[in-house]
């Protein structure tokens, strides 16, 4: 009995030493352990892999669900949409169609990719409150950002919404990352850089045409997404995350799943690009040596056309170049963000070259009177972790972006309403 007690006490001492040593090592490394932060990182990884954003109590519901209403399907004009967006559109057209407005309400339409969609959900409330306090008018944001959208998809989306009679007071376009990263990634599959993001577009167009090998690669992507969701569910459901040792192990597992998922997505997308059946979905021929010029021209011309479509209807157009983690010098990186950068894939390698090209080309838009906001400096003085991955922000990041856009949006509303 004494021997058993000694073994138990020894094991307890080892566990205590391991726990204390882990916490001390993390503290010395500038990354003191927090169960809340570790849990949120695992949820962030799972939600990003499943194209969701979840915090707090909402997280458990989200990571347990495949969310069929959010699954993309082919759209004849936009590349793809979802049941959730179509339902929202029907509701908005009924409420706001043909210029209808509740008395005194100002309508802001948000467009772009997933960063714009997440801003509309997690940053616009902060911006709305500030605008209403200053103007005395009710401000309503409607969200038409869509995961992986890039120009000219938001141009086509706005024109389609206008054709349905959904005419806002302000169009807020937040873009840049997909235009650079996804457009350059398209070329690795032989898809024209101006076409929709190949990892969505070719998947939706060609998955039914693939062979068993392609299906296996697709299933691998889905399996990793579900594994990450299970990791997040377990992290939320028990007390193990209070241990720095167990929390570090779970966080490491989540990061490993993310890295494997990125590789699996790239492998699947590359295989899609090799399908003979997808030749007609890859777009017209393009010059591989002129990709940067094609990308920049598409971004400028699409914004110019959006501005013209809005001006013709008295709508104020605001174009925002979004911050991204791999745009050098735009944020002091935390250890968590450095880990994200080190694990970034080839699809982000064009960002350091592409973003300066967008900023330079934006001078033409500004000279023509387009309300352009270079918001890439939003986190320049932030020393806290903001990024969930290479382009998406946590709630604090979305609030900071709202603050960065406040003056520009206030001027836009005053131009539209006269007050």
mmCIF file of C-alpha atoms in Angstrom:
data_model
loop_
_atom_site.group_PDB
_atom_site.id
_atom_site.type_symbol
_atom_site.label_atom_id
_atom_site.label_comp_id
_atom_site.label_asym_id
_atom_site.label_seq_id
_atom_site.Cartn_x
_atom_site.Cartn_y
_atom_site.Cartn_z
ATOM 1 C CA UNK A 1 0.000 0.000 0.000
ATOM 2 C CA UNK A 2 2.852 2.349 0.899
ATOM 3 C CA UNK A 3 4.505 1.557 -2.437
ATOM 4 C CA UNK A 4 1.314 2.341 -4.358
ATOM 5 C CA UNK A 5 0.980 5.604 -2.457
ATOM 6 C CA UNK A 6 4.565 6.454 -3.329
ATOM 7 C CA UNK A 7 3.975 5.764 -7.022
ATOM 8 C CA UNK A 8 0.838 7.922 -7.001
ATOM 9 C CA UNK A 9 2.620 10.772 -5.249
ATOM 10 C CA UNK A 10 5.524 10.507 -7.697
ATOM 11 C CA UNK A 11 3.146 10.674 -10.658
ATOM 12 C CA UNK A 12 1.391 13.661 -9.145
ATOM 13 C CA UNK A 13 4.726 15.386 -8.596
ATOM 14 C CA UNK A 14 5.730 14.717 -12.222
ATOM 15 C CA UNK A 15 2.420 16.094 -13.478
ATOM 16 C CA UNK A 16 2.735 19.192 -11.294
ATOM 17 C CA UNK A 17 6.287 19.756 -12.473
ATOM 18 C CA UNK A 18 5.257 19.257 -16.107
ATOM 19 C CA UNK A 19 2.376 21.694 -15.703
ATOM 20 C CA UNK A 20 4.482 24.275 -13.934
ATOM 21 C CA UNK A 21 7.372 23.872 -16.353
ATOM 22 C CA UNK A 22 5.098 24.253 -19.365
ATOM 23 C CA UNK A 23 3.520 27.390 -17.963
ATOM 24 C CA UNK A 24 6.926 28.851 -17.085
ATOM 25 C CA UNK A 25 8.346 28.096 -20.538
ATOM 26 C CA UNK A 26 5.364 29.698 -22.242
ATOM 27 C CA UNK A 27 5.580 32.742 -19.976
ATOM 28 C CA UNK A 28 9.299 33.192 -20.657
ATOM 29 C CA UNK A 29 8.578 32.898 -24.381
ATOM 30 C CA UNK A 30 6.057 35.753 -24.153
ATOM 31 C CA UNK A 31 3.028 33.494 -24.643
ATOM 32 C CA UNK A 32 1.678 32.963 -21.114
ATOM 33 C CA UNK A 33 -0.918 30.183 -21.097
ATOM 34 C CA UNK A 34 -4.593 31.132 -21.065
ATOM 35 C CA UNK A 35 -7.233 28.416 -21.249
ATOM 36 C CA UNK A 36 -9.655 30.906 -22.774
ATOM 37 C CA UNK A 37 -7.201 31.961 -25.496
ATOM 38 C CA UNK A 38 -6.149 28.378 -26.251
ATOM 39 C CA UNK A 39 -9.776 27.286 -26.507
ATOM 40 C CA UNK A 40 -10.595 30.213 -28.784
ATOM 41 C CA UNK A 41 -7.643 29.437 -31.064
ATOM 42 C CA UNK A 42 -8.897 25.864 -31.550
ATOM 43 C CA UNK A 43 -12.388 27.173 -32.294
ATOM 44 C CA UNK A 44 -10.918 29.760 -34.681
ATOM 45 C CA UNK A 45 -9.067 27.055 -36.600
ATOM 46 C CA UNK A 46 -12.155 24.851 -36.848
ATOM 47 C CA UNK A 47 -14.451 27.705 -37.828
ATOM 48 C CA UNK A 48 -12.034 29.010 -40.466
ATOM 49 C CA UNK A 49 -11.660 25.520 -41.954
ATOM 50 C CA UNK A 50 -15.438 25.308 -42.156
ATOM 51 C CA UNK A 51 -15.778 28.932 -43.371
ATOM 52 C CA UNK A 52 -17.435 29.968 -40.127
ATOM 53 C CA UNK A 53 -16.618 32.433 -37.357
ATOM 54 C CA UNK A 54 -17.611 31.531 -33.823
ATOM 55 C CA UNK A 55 -16.953 32.975 -30.393
ATOM 56 C CA UNK A 56 -18.232 32.213 -26.934
ATOM 57 C CA UNK A 57 -21.390 30.147 -26.552
ATOM 58 C CA UNK A 58 -22.134 30.362 -30.271
ATOM 59 C CA UNK A 59 -19.056 28.248 -31.026
ATOM 60 C CA UNK A 60 -20.448 24.943 -29.742
ATOM 61 C CA UNK A 61 -23.500 25.141 -31.994
ATOM 62 C CA UNK A 62 -21.459 26.087 -35.048
ATOM 63 C CA UNK A 63 -18.698 23.510 -34.916
ATOM 64 C CA UNK A 64 -21.209 20.709 -34.377
ATOM 65 C CA UNK A 65 -23.103 21.555 -37.549
ATOM 66 C CA UNK A 66 -22.329 21.061 -41.232
ATOM 67 C CA UNK A 67 -24.602 24.098 -41.770
ATOM 68 C CA UNK A 68 -26.256 22.995 -45.048
ATOM 69 C CA UNK A 69 -27.739 26.466 -45.507
ATOM 70 C CA UNK A 70 -24.190 27.798 -45.868
ATOM 71 C CA UNK A 71 -22.986 25.230 -48.397
ATOM 72 C CA UNK A 72 -22.236 26.882 -51.770
ATOM 73 C CA UNK A 73 -23.978 25.907 -54.986
ATOM 74 C CA UNK A 74 -23.568 27.093 -58.570
ATOM 75 C CA UNK A 75 -25.095 30.432 -59.541
ATOM 76 C CA UNK A 76 -25.557 31.435 -63.207
ATOM 77 C CA UNK A 77 -24.089 34.937 -62.784
ATOM 78 C CA UNK A 78 -21.944 34.914 -59.651
ATOM 79 C CA UNK A 79 -20.200 31.548 -59.715
ATOM 80 C CA UNK A 80 -21.851 30.374 -56.506
ATOM 81 C CA UNK A 81 -24.167 31.402 -53.694
ATOM 82 C CA UNK A 82 -25.836 29.695 -50.729
ATOM 83 C CA UNK A 83 -29.329 29.105 -49.395
ATOM 84 C CA UNK A 84 -28.597 31.476 -46.535
ATOM 85 C CA UNK A 85 -27.738 34.322 -48.923
ATOM 86 C CA UNK A 86 -30.740 33.609 -51.152
ATOM 87 C CA UNK A 87 -33.074 33.674 -48.136
ATOM 88 C CA UNK A 88 -31.524 36.939 -46.944
ATOM 89 C CA UNK A 89 -31.932 38.406 -50.431
ATOM 90 C CA UNK A 90 -35.634 37.539 -50.554
ATOM 91 C CA UNK A 91 -36.145 39.195 -47.156
ATOM 92 C CA UNK A 92 -34.180 42.331 -48.090
ATOM 93 C CA UNK A 93 -35.963 42.763 -51.422
ATOM 94 C CA UNK A 94 -39.306 42.489 -49.651
ATOM 95 C CA UNK A 95 -38.307 45.103 -47.072
ATOM 96 C CA UNK A 96 -36.181 47.480 -49.179
ATOM 97 C CA UNK A 97 -37.127 46.757 -52.779
ATOM 98 C CA UNK A 98 -37.728 49.688 -55.136
ATOM 99 C CA UNK A 99 -36.320 52.230 -52.704
ATOM 100 C CA UNK A 100 -38.572 51.396 -49.774
ATOM 101 C CA UNK A 101 -37.167 52.496 -46.400
ATOM 102 C CA UNK A 102 -38.406 52.701 -42.853
ATOM 103 C CA UNK A 103 -38.617 56.399 -42.008
ATOM 104 C CA UNK A 104 -35.163 57.939 -41.600
ATOM 105 C CA UNK A 105 -33.212 54.696 -42.112
ATOM 106 C CA UNK A 106 -29.964 54.653 -44.101
ATOM 107 C CA UNK A 107 -29.091 51.417 -45.888
ATOM 108 C CA UNK A 108 -25.457 50.268 -46.286
ATOM 109 C CA UNK A 109 -24.740 47.267 -48.506
ATOM 110 C CA UNK A 110 -21.499 45.402 -47.683
ATOM 111 C CA UNK A 111 -19.870 43.397 -50.494
ATOM 112 C CA UNK A 112 -16.611 41.538 -51.038
ATOM 113 C CA UNK A 113 -15.253 38.178 -49.886
ATOM 114 C CA UNK A 114 -15.375 36.448 -46.512
ATOM 115 C CA UNK A 115 -13.540 39.321 -44.765
ATOM 116 C CA UNK A 116 -16.358 41.684 -45.748
ATOM 117 C CA UNK A 117 -18.980 39.134 -44.690
ATOM 118 C CA UNK A 118 -17.369 38.677 -41.294
ATOM 119 C CA UNK A 119 -16.996 42.437 -40.876
ATOM 120 C CA UNK A 120 -20.711 42.843 -41.596
ATOM 121 C CA UNK A 121 -21.425 40.339 -38.824
ATOM 122 C CA UNK A 122 -18.820 41.344 -36.238
ATOM 123 C CA UNK A 123 -17.685 44.895 -36.968
ATOM 124 C CA UNK A 124 -20.644 46.713 -38.433
ATOM 125 C CA UNK A 125 -22.554 46.862 -35.133
ATOM 126 C CA UNK A 126 -19.761 48.962 -33.603
ATOM 127 C CA UNK A 127 -19.641 51.176 -36.687
ATOM 128 C CA UNK A 128 -23.425 51.475 -36.788
ATOM 129 C CA UNK A 129 -23.600 52.678 -33.185
ATOM 130 C CA UNK A 130 -20.964 55.368 -33.803
ATOM 131 C CA UNK A 131 -22.630 56.568 -37.013
ATOM 132 C CA UNK A 132 -26.071 56.719 -35.442
ATOM 133 C CA UNK A 133 -24.769 58.639 -32.431
ATOM 134 C CA UNK A 134 -23.206 61.247 -34.731
ATOM 135 C CA UNK A 135 -25.907 61.560 -37.410
ATOM 136 C CA UNK A 136 -29.065 60.901 -35.411
ATOM 137 C CA UNK A 137 -30.260 58.565 -38.163
ATOM 138 C CA UNK A 138 -30.899 54.817 -38.075
ATOM 139 C CA UNK A 139 -28.238 52.918 -40.041
ATOM 140 C CA UNK A 140 -28.797 49.370 -41.304
ATOM 141 C CA UNK A 141 -26.063 47.155 -42.772
ATOM 142 C CA UNK A 142 -27.049 44.394 -45.184
ATOM 143 C CA UNK A 143 -24.483 41.674 -45.815
ATOM 144 C CA UNK A 144 -23.699 40.453 -49.342
ATOM 145 C CA UNK A 145 -20.104 39.459 -48.763
ATOM 146 C CA UNK A 146 -19.465 35.850 -49.754
ATOM 147 C CA UNK A 147 -16.613 33.509 -48.949
ATOM 148 C CA UNK A 148 -13.873 33.533 -51.651
ATOM 149 C CA UNK A 149 -15.603 36.207 -53.774
ATOM 150 C CA UNK A 150 -13.281 38.486 -55.684
ATOM 151 C CA UNK A 151 -13.737 40.995 -58.443
ATOM 152 C CA UNK A 152 -15.663 41.027 -60.678
ATOM 153 C CA UNK A 153 -18.006 38.926 -58.500
ATOM 154 C CA UNK A 154 -18.962 41.808 -56.222
ATOM 155 C CA UNK A 155 -19.470 44.032 -59.283
ATOM 156 C CA UNK A 156 -21.840 41.436 -60.737
ATOM 157 C CA UNK A 157 -23.515 40.961 -57.349
ATOM 158 C CA UNK A 158 -24.258 44.673 -56.907
ATOM 159 C CA UNK A 159 -25.564 45.001 -60.473
ATOM 160 C CA UNK A 160 -27.787 41.968 -59.927
ATOM 161 C CA UNK A 161 -29.123 43.353 -56.648
ATOM 162 C CA UNK A 162 -29.828 46.709 -58.277
ATOM 163 C CA UNK A 163 -31.710 44.909 -61.053
ATOM 164 C CA UNK A 164 -33.911 43.325 -58.376
ATOM 165 C CA UNK A 165 -34.745 46.773 -57.004
ATOM 166 C CA UNK A 166 -32.478 46.549 -53.947
ATOM 167 C CA UNK A 167 -30.971 50.061 -54.022
ATOM 168 C CA UNK A 168 -28.897 51.023 -50.947
ATOM 169 C CA UNK A 169 -27.682 54.463 -49.912
ATOM 170 C CA UNK A 170 -24.066 53.323 -49.605
ATOM 171 C CA UNK A 171 -22.133 50.378 -51.077
ATOM 172 C CA UNK A 172 -19.147 49.392 -48.918
ATOM 173 C CA UNK A 173 -16.751 47.152 -50.846
ATOM 174 C CA UNK A 174 -14.000 45.543 -48.710
ATOM 175 C CA UNK A 175 -11.579 43.564 -50.847
ATOM 176 C CA UNK A 176 -7.984 43.048 -51.979
ATOM 177 C CA UNK A 177 -6.714 39.792 -50.518
ATOM 178 C CA UNK A 178 -8.734 37.412 -52.708
ATOM 179 C CA UNK A 179 -8.066 39.560 -55.748
ATOM 180 C CA UNK A 180 -4.345 38.990 -55.211
ATOM 181 C CA UNK A 181 -4.067 35.576 -53.529
ATOM 182 C CA UNK A 182 -6.940 33.671 -55.147
ATOM 183 C CA UNK A 183 -6.341 35.187 -58.584
ATOM 184 C CA UNK A 184 -2.684 34.149 -58.561
ATOM 185 C CA UNK A 185 -3.616 30.720 -57.162
ATOM 186 C CA UNK A 186 -6.029 30.285 -60.091
ATOM 187 C CA UNK A 187 -3.137 30.267 -62.507
ATOM 188 C CA UNK A 188 -1.633 27.148 -60.883
ATOM 189 C CA UNK A 189 -4.673 25.212 -62.160
ATOM 190 C CA UNK A 190 -4.643 26.878 -65.566
ATOM 191 C CA UNK A 191 -7.688 28.966 -64.617
ATOM 192 C CA UNK A 192 -7.852 32.591 -65.752
ATOM 193 C CA UNK A 193 -6.954 34.932 -62.868
ATOM 194 C CA UNK A 194 -10.147 36.942 -63.381
ATOM 195 C CA UNK A 195 -12.336 33.851 -63.030
ATOM 196 C CA UNK A 196 -13.850 32.978 -59.634
ATOM 197 C CA UNK A 197 -11.519 31.317 -57.115
ATOM 198 C CA UNK A 198 -10.656 27.954 -58.609
ATOM 199 C CA UNK A 199 -10.836 26.055 -55.311
ATOM 200 C CA UNK A 200 -14.564 26.933 -55.194
ATOM 201 C CA UNK A 201 -15.409 27.280 -58.853
ATOM 202 C CA UNK A 202 -13.699 24.161 -60.202
ATOM 203 C CA UNK A 203 -14.912 22.142 -57.218
ATOM 204 C CA UNK A 204 -18.553 23.057 -57.763
ATOM 205 C CA UNK A 205 -18.322 22.757 -61.534
ATOM 206 C CA UNK A 206 -16.260 19.623 -61.741
ATOM 207 C CA UNK A 207 -16.660 17.485 -58.616
ATOM 208 C CA UNK A 208 -19.429 15.431 -60.243
ATOM 209 C CA UNK A 209 -17.166 14.786 -63.248
ATOM 210 C CA UNK A 210 -14.184 13.432 -61.337
ATOM 211 C CA UNK A 211 -12.897 9.879 -60.896
ATOM 212 C CA UNK A 212 -12.495 7.852 -57.700
ATOM 213 C CA UNK A 213 -9.061 9.365 -56.990
ATOM 214 C CA UNK A 214 -10.509 12.874 -57.089
ATOM 215 C CA UNK A 215 -13.403 11.864 -54.847
ATOM 216 C CA UNK A 216 -10.957 10.428 -52.321
ATOM 217 C CA UNK A 217 -9.074 13.738 -52.219
ATOM 218 C CA UNK A 218 -12.332 15.638 -51.768
ATOM 219 C CA UNK A 219 -13.367 13.349 -48.922
ATOM 220 C CA UNK A 220 -9.979 13.924 -47.286
ATOM 221 C CA UNK A 221 -10.702 17.665 -47.183
ATOM 222 C CA UNK A 222 -14.113 17.070 -45.599
ATOM 223 C CA UNK A 223 -12.710 14.569 -43.094
ATOM 224 C CA UNK A 224 -10.132 17.079 -41.855
ATOM 225 C CA UNK A 225 -12.827 19.777 -41.514
ATOM 226 C CA UNK A 226 -14.920 17.455 -39.365
ATOM 227 C CA UNK A 227 -11.898 16.411 -37.303
ATOM 228 C CA UNK A 228 -11.165 20.062 -36.534
ATOM 229 C CA UNK A 229 -14.803 20.593 -35.576
ATOM 230 C CA UNK A 230 -14.588 17.642 -33.171
ATOM 231 C CA UNK A 231 -11.406 19.078 -31.646
ATOM 232 C CA UNK A 232 -13.182 22.370 -31.049
ATOM 233 C CA UNK A 233 -16.224 20.646 -29.572
ATOM 234 C CA UNK A 234 -14.050 18.695 -27.138
ATOM 235 C CA UNK A 235 -12.096 21.832 -26.200
ATOM 236 C CA UNK A 236 -15.373 23.545 -25.340
ATOM 237 C CA UNK A 237 -16.893 20.580 -23.559
ATOM 238 C CA UNK A 238 -14.501 19.600 -20.778
ATOM 239 C CA UNK A 239 -12.053 21.054 -18.270
ATOM 240 C CA UNK A 240 -8.871 19.664 -19.820
ATOM 241 C CA UNK A 241 -8.067 23.025 -21.389
ATOM 242 C CA UNK A 242 -7.334 24.417 -17.909
ATOM 243 C CA UNK A 243 -4.122 22.393 -18.051
ATOM 244 C CA UNK A 244 -1.318 24.088 -19.975
ATOM 245 C CA UNK A 245 0.087 20.662 -20.930
ATOM 246 C CA UNK A 246 -3.188 19.264 -22.271
ATOM 247 C CA UNK A 247 -4.154 22.609 -23.772
ATOM 248 C CA UNK A 248 -0.846 22.860 -25.615
ATOM 249 C CA UNK A 249 -1.305 19.338 -26.969
ATOM 250 C CA UNK A 250 -4.799 20.095 -28.202
ATOM 251 C CA UNK A 251 -3.709 23.395 -29.702
ATOM 252 C CA UNK A 252 -0.859 21.585 -31.467
ATOM 253 C CA UNK A 253 -3.310 19.002 -32.832
ATOM 254 C CA UNK A 254 -5.567 21.759 -34.148
ATOM 255 C CA UNK A 255 -2.660 23.494 -35.872
ATOM 256 C CA UNK A 256 -1.575 20.175 -37.395
ATOM 257 C CA UNK A 257 -5.089 19.574 -38.726
ATOM 258 C CA UNK A 258 -5.116 23.055 -40.268
ATOM 259 C CA UNK A 259 -1.773 22.434 -41.994
ATOM 260 C CA UNK A 260 -2.944 19.050 -43.292
ATOM 261 C CA UNK A 261 -6.209 20.595 -44.471
ATOM 262 C CA UNK A 262 -4.422 23.346 -46.402
ATOM 263 C CA UNK A 263 -2.272 20.739 -48.137
ATOM 264 C CA UNK A 264 -5.329 18.587 -48.857
ATOM 265 C CA UNK A 265 -7.213 21.556 -50.355
ATOM 266 C CA UNK A 266 -4.229 22.432 -52.539
ATOM 267 C CA UNK A 267 -3.873 18.800 -53.663
ATOM 268 C CA UNK A 268 -7.571 18.536 -54.469
ATOM 269 C CA UNK A 269 -7.604 21.854 -56.336
ATOM 270 C CA UNK A 270 -4.542 20.912 -58.364
ATOM 271 C CA UNK A 271 -6.207 17.633 -59.329
ATOM 272 C CA UNK A 272 -9.325 19.505 -60.394
ATOM 273 C CA UNK A 273 -7.168 21.637 -62.660
ATOM 274 C CA UNK A 274 -5.910 18.504 -64.397
ATOM 275 C CA UNK A 275 -9.381 17.236 -65.355
ATOM 276 C CA UNK A 276 -9.992 17.277 -69.101
ATOM 277 C CA UNK A 277 -13.674 17.887 -68.364
ATOM 278 C CA UNK A 278 -12.813 21.259 -66.811
ATOM 279 C CA UNK A 279 -11.045 22.751 -69.815
ATOM 280 C CA UNK A 280 -14.192 24.682 -70.674
ATOM 281 C CA UNK A 281 -14.442 26.033 -67.079
ATOM 282 C CA UNK A 282 -10.934 27.488 -66.931
ATOM 283 C CA UNK A 283 -11.641 30.632 -68.949
ATOM 284 C CA UNK A 284 -9.819 32.150 -71.910
ATOM 285 C CA UNK A 285 -6.062 31.811 -72.482
ATOM 286 C CA UNK A 286 -3.870 34.171 -70.481
ATOM 287 C CA UNK A 287 -0.243 35.212 -70.472
ATOM 288 C CA UNK A 288 1.492 33.697 -67.415
ATOM 289 C CA UNK A 289 4.079 36.478 -67.563
ATOM 290 C CA UNK A 290 1.416 39.182 -67.368
ATOM 291 C CA UNK A 291 -0.588 37.858 -64.419
ATOM 292 C CA UNK A 292 0.173 40.785 -62.079
ATOM 293 C CA UNK A 293 -1.025 43.304 -64.659
ATOM 294 C CA UNK A 294 -4.172 41.247 -65.310
ATOM 295 C CA UNK A 295 -4.962 41.064 -61.593
ATOM 296 C CA UNK A 296 -4.449 44.771 -60.972
ATOM 297 C CA UNK A 297 -6.390 45.820 -64.059
ATOM 298 C CA UNK A 298 -9.335 43.596 -63.084
ATOM 299 C CA UNK A 299 -9.398 45.102 -59.586
ATOM 300 C CA UNK A 300 -9.232 48.703 -60.842
ATOM 301 C CA UNK A 301 -11.742 48.284 -63.673
ATOM 302 C CA UNK A 302 -14.216 46.432 -61.467
ATOM 303 C CA UNK A 303 -14.064 49.169 -58.829
ATOM 304 C CA UNK A 304 -14.371 51.860 -61.485
ATOM 305 C CA UNK A 305 -17.476 50.140 -62.869
ATOM 306 C CA UNK A 306 -18.962 49.733 -59.400
ATOM 307 C CA UNK A 307 -18.472 53.427 -58.741
ATOM 308 C CA UNK A 308 -20.130 54.323 -62.053
ATOM 309 C CA UNK A 309 -23.109 52.031 -61.400
ATOM 310 C CA UNK A 310 -23.567 53.601 -57.969
ATOM 311 C CA UNK A 311 -23.185 57.213 -59.162
ATOM 312 C CA UNK A 312 -25.865 56.691 -61.811
ATOM 313 C CA UNK A 313 -28.333 55.953 -59.008
ATOM 314 C CA UNK A 314 -27.124 58.488 -56.439
ATOM 315 C CA UNK A 315 -25.523 55.760 -54.333
ATOM 316 C CA UNK A 316 -22.276 56.551 -52.500
ATOM 317 C CA UNK A 317 -19.572 53.959 -53.178
ATOM 318 C CA UNK A 318 -16.726 53.347 -50.686
ATOM 319 C CA UNK A 319 -13.885 51.023 -51.683
ATOM 320 C CA UNK A 320 -11.665 49.640 -48.898
ATOM 321 C CA UNK A 321 -8.369 47.791 -49.331
ATOM 322 C CA UNK A 322 -8.445 45.293 -46.481
ATOM 323 C CA UNK A 323 -5.489 44.542 -44.187
ATOM 324 C CA UNK A 324 -3.808 41.146 -44.514
ATOM 325 C CA UNK A 325 -1.222 39.420 -42.366
ATOM 326 C CA UNK A 326 1.258 38.736 -45.183
ATOM 327 C CA UNK A 327 1.440 42.375 -46.332
ATOM 328 C CA UNK A 328 4.887 43.185 -44.841
ATOM 329 C CA UNK A 329 5.210 45.935 -42.260
ATOM 330 C CA UNK A 330 1.506 46.454 -41.628
ATOM 331 C CA UNK A 331 1.433 44.893 -38.135
ATOM 332 C CA UNK A 332 3.860 43.876 -35.369
ATOM 333 C CA UNK A 333 3.427 40.090 -35.304
ATOM 334 C CA UNK A 334 2.630 38.149 -32.140
ATOM 335 C CA UNK A 335 3.979 34.580 -31.737
ATOM 336 C CA UNK A 336 0.574 33.247 -32.801
ATOM 337 C CA UNK A 337 0.621 35.369 -35.940
ATOM 338 C CA UNK A 338 4.202 34.402 -36.728
ATOM 339 C CA UNK A 339 3.099 30.764 -36.592
ATOM 340 C CA UNK A 340 0.324 31.544 -39.076
ATOM 341 C CA UNK A 341 2.780 33.217 -41.456
ATOM 342 C CA UNK A 342 5.244 30.333 -41.220
ATOM 343 C CA UNK A 343 2.462 27.916 -42.121
ATOM 344 C CA UNK A 344 1.116 30.013 -45.000
ATOM 345 C CA UNK A 345 0.837 28.270 -48.366
ATOM 346 C CA UNK A 346 1.982 29.175 -51.843
ATOM 347 C CA UNK A 347 -1.323 30.936 -52.523
ATOM 348 C CA UNK A 348 -0.216 33.831 -50.307
ATOM 349 C CA UNK A 349 3.252 34.303 -51.796
ATOM 350 C CA UNK A 350 2.009 36.889 -54.289
ATOM 351 C CA UNK A 351 0.597 39.154 -51.555
ATOM 352 C CA UNK A 352 3.877 40.987 -50.736
ATOM 353 C CA UNK A 353 4.218 41.845 -54.432
ATOM 354 C CA UNK A 354 0.542 42.255 -55.263
ATOM 355 C CA UNK A 355 -0.542 44.567 -52.452
ATOM 356 C CA UNK A 356 1.918 47.364 -53.307
ATOM 357 C CA UNK A 357 0.718 47.073 -56.922
ATOM 358 C CA UNK A 358 -2.895 47.550 -55.785
ATOM 359 C CA UNK A 359 -1.958 50.540 -53.638
ATOM 360 C CA UNK A 360 -0.122 52.156 -56.546
ATOM 361 C CA UNK A 361 -3.016 51.551 -58.937
ATOM 362 C CA UNK A 362 -5.517 52.976 -56.422
ATOM 363 C CA UNK A 363 -4.073 56.429 -57.133
ATOM 364 C CA UNK A 364 -5.949 56.352 -60.444
ATOM 365 C CA UNK A 365 -9.208 55.540 -58.668
ATOM 366 C CA UNK A 366 -8.713 58.359 -56.171
ATOM 367 C CA UNK A 367 -7.876 60.816 -58.964
ATOM 368 C CA UNK A 368 -11.176 59.918 -60.628
ATOM 369 C CA UNK A 369 -13.146 60.661 -57.475
ATOM 370 C CA UNK A 370 -13.623 57.110 -56.205
ATOM 371 C CA UNK A 371 -13.808 57.065 -52.406
ATOM 372 C CA UNK A 372 -10.881 54.747 -51.785
ATOM 373 C CA UNK A 373 -9.594 53.842 -48.311
ATOM 374 C CA UNK A 374 -6.251 52.102 -47.870
ATOM 375 C CA UNK A 375 -7.016 50.378 -44.563
ATOM 376 C CA UNK A 376 -3.901 48.202 -44.564
ATOM 377 C CA UNK A 377 -2.505 50.358 -41.732
ATOM 378 C CA UNK A 378 -5.400 49.527 -39.387
ATOM 379 C CA UNK A 379 -3.335 47.278 -37.095
ATOM 380 C CA UNK A 380 0.000 49.089 -37.456
ATOM 381 C CA UNK A 381 0.188 49.875 -33.729
ATOM 382 C CA UNK A 382 -1.575 46.789 -32.389
ATOM 383 C CA UNK A 383 0.556 44.430 -30.314
ATOM 384 C CA UNK A 384 -2.244 41.950 -29.592
ATOM 385 C CA UNK A 385 -3.159 38.954 -31.735
ATOM 386 C CA UNK A 386 -5.649 40.092 -34.362
ATOM 387 C CA UNK A 387 -5.464 37.552 -37.172
ATOM 388 C CA UNK A 388 -7.182 34.164 -37.133
ATOM 389 C CA UNK A 389 -5.377 33.200 -40.321
ATOM 390 C CA UNK A 390 -3.621 35.092 -43.130
ATOM 391 C CA UNK A 391 -6.589 37.377 -43.819
ATOM 392 C CA UNK A 392 -9.398 37.035 -41.242
ATOM 393 C CA UNK A 393 -9.583 39.001 -37.977
ATOM 394 C CA UNK A 394 -10.973 38.264 -34.547
ATOM 395 C CA UNK A 395 -13.669 40.454 -33.031
ATOM 396 C CA UNK A 396 -11.141 43.023 -31.789
ATOM 397 C CA UNK A 397 -9.757 43.282 -35.318
ATOM 398 C CA UNK A 398 -13.186 43.880 -36.808
ATOM 399 C CA UNK A 399 -13.889 46.577 -34.233
ATOM 400 C CA UNK A 400 -10.545 48.219 -35.050
ATOM 401 C CA UNK A 401 -11.420 48.147 -38.752
ATOM 402 C CA UNK A 402 -14.780 49.740 -37.937
ATOM 403 C CA UNK A 403 -12.971 52.557 -36.130
ATOM 404 C CA UNK A 404 -10.602 52.959 -39.073
ATOM 405 C CA UNK A 405 -13.540 53.342 -41.480
ATOM 406 C CA UNK A 406 -15.664 55.611 -39.282
ATOM 407 C CA UNK A 407 -14.621 59.009 -40.699
ATOM 408 C CA UNK A 408 -14.938 57.819 -44.302
ATOM 409 C CA UNK A 409 -18.339 56.252 -43.709
ATOM 410 C CA UNK A 410 -19.543 59.327 -41.816
ATOM 411 C CA UNK A 411 -18.591 61.515 -44.796
ATOM 412 C CA UNK A 412 -20.328 59.073 -47.156
ATOM 413 C CA UNK A 413 -23.564 59.148 -45.134
ATOM 414 C CA UNK A 414 -23.526 62.935 -44.941
ATOM 415 C CA UNK A 415 -23.044 63.201 -48.682
ATOM 416 C CA UNK A 416 -25.982 60.879 -49.220
ATOM 417 C CA UNK A 417 -28.365 62.328 -46.642
ATOM 418 C CA UNK A 418 -27.163 65.921 -46.338
ATOM 419 C CA UNK A 419 -26.729 65.658 -42.551
#
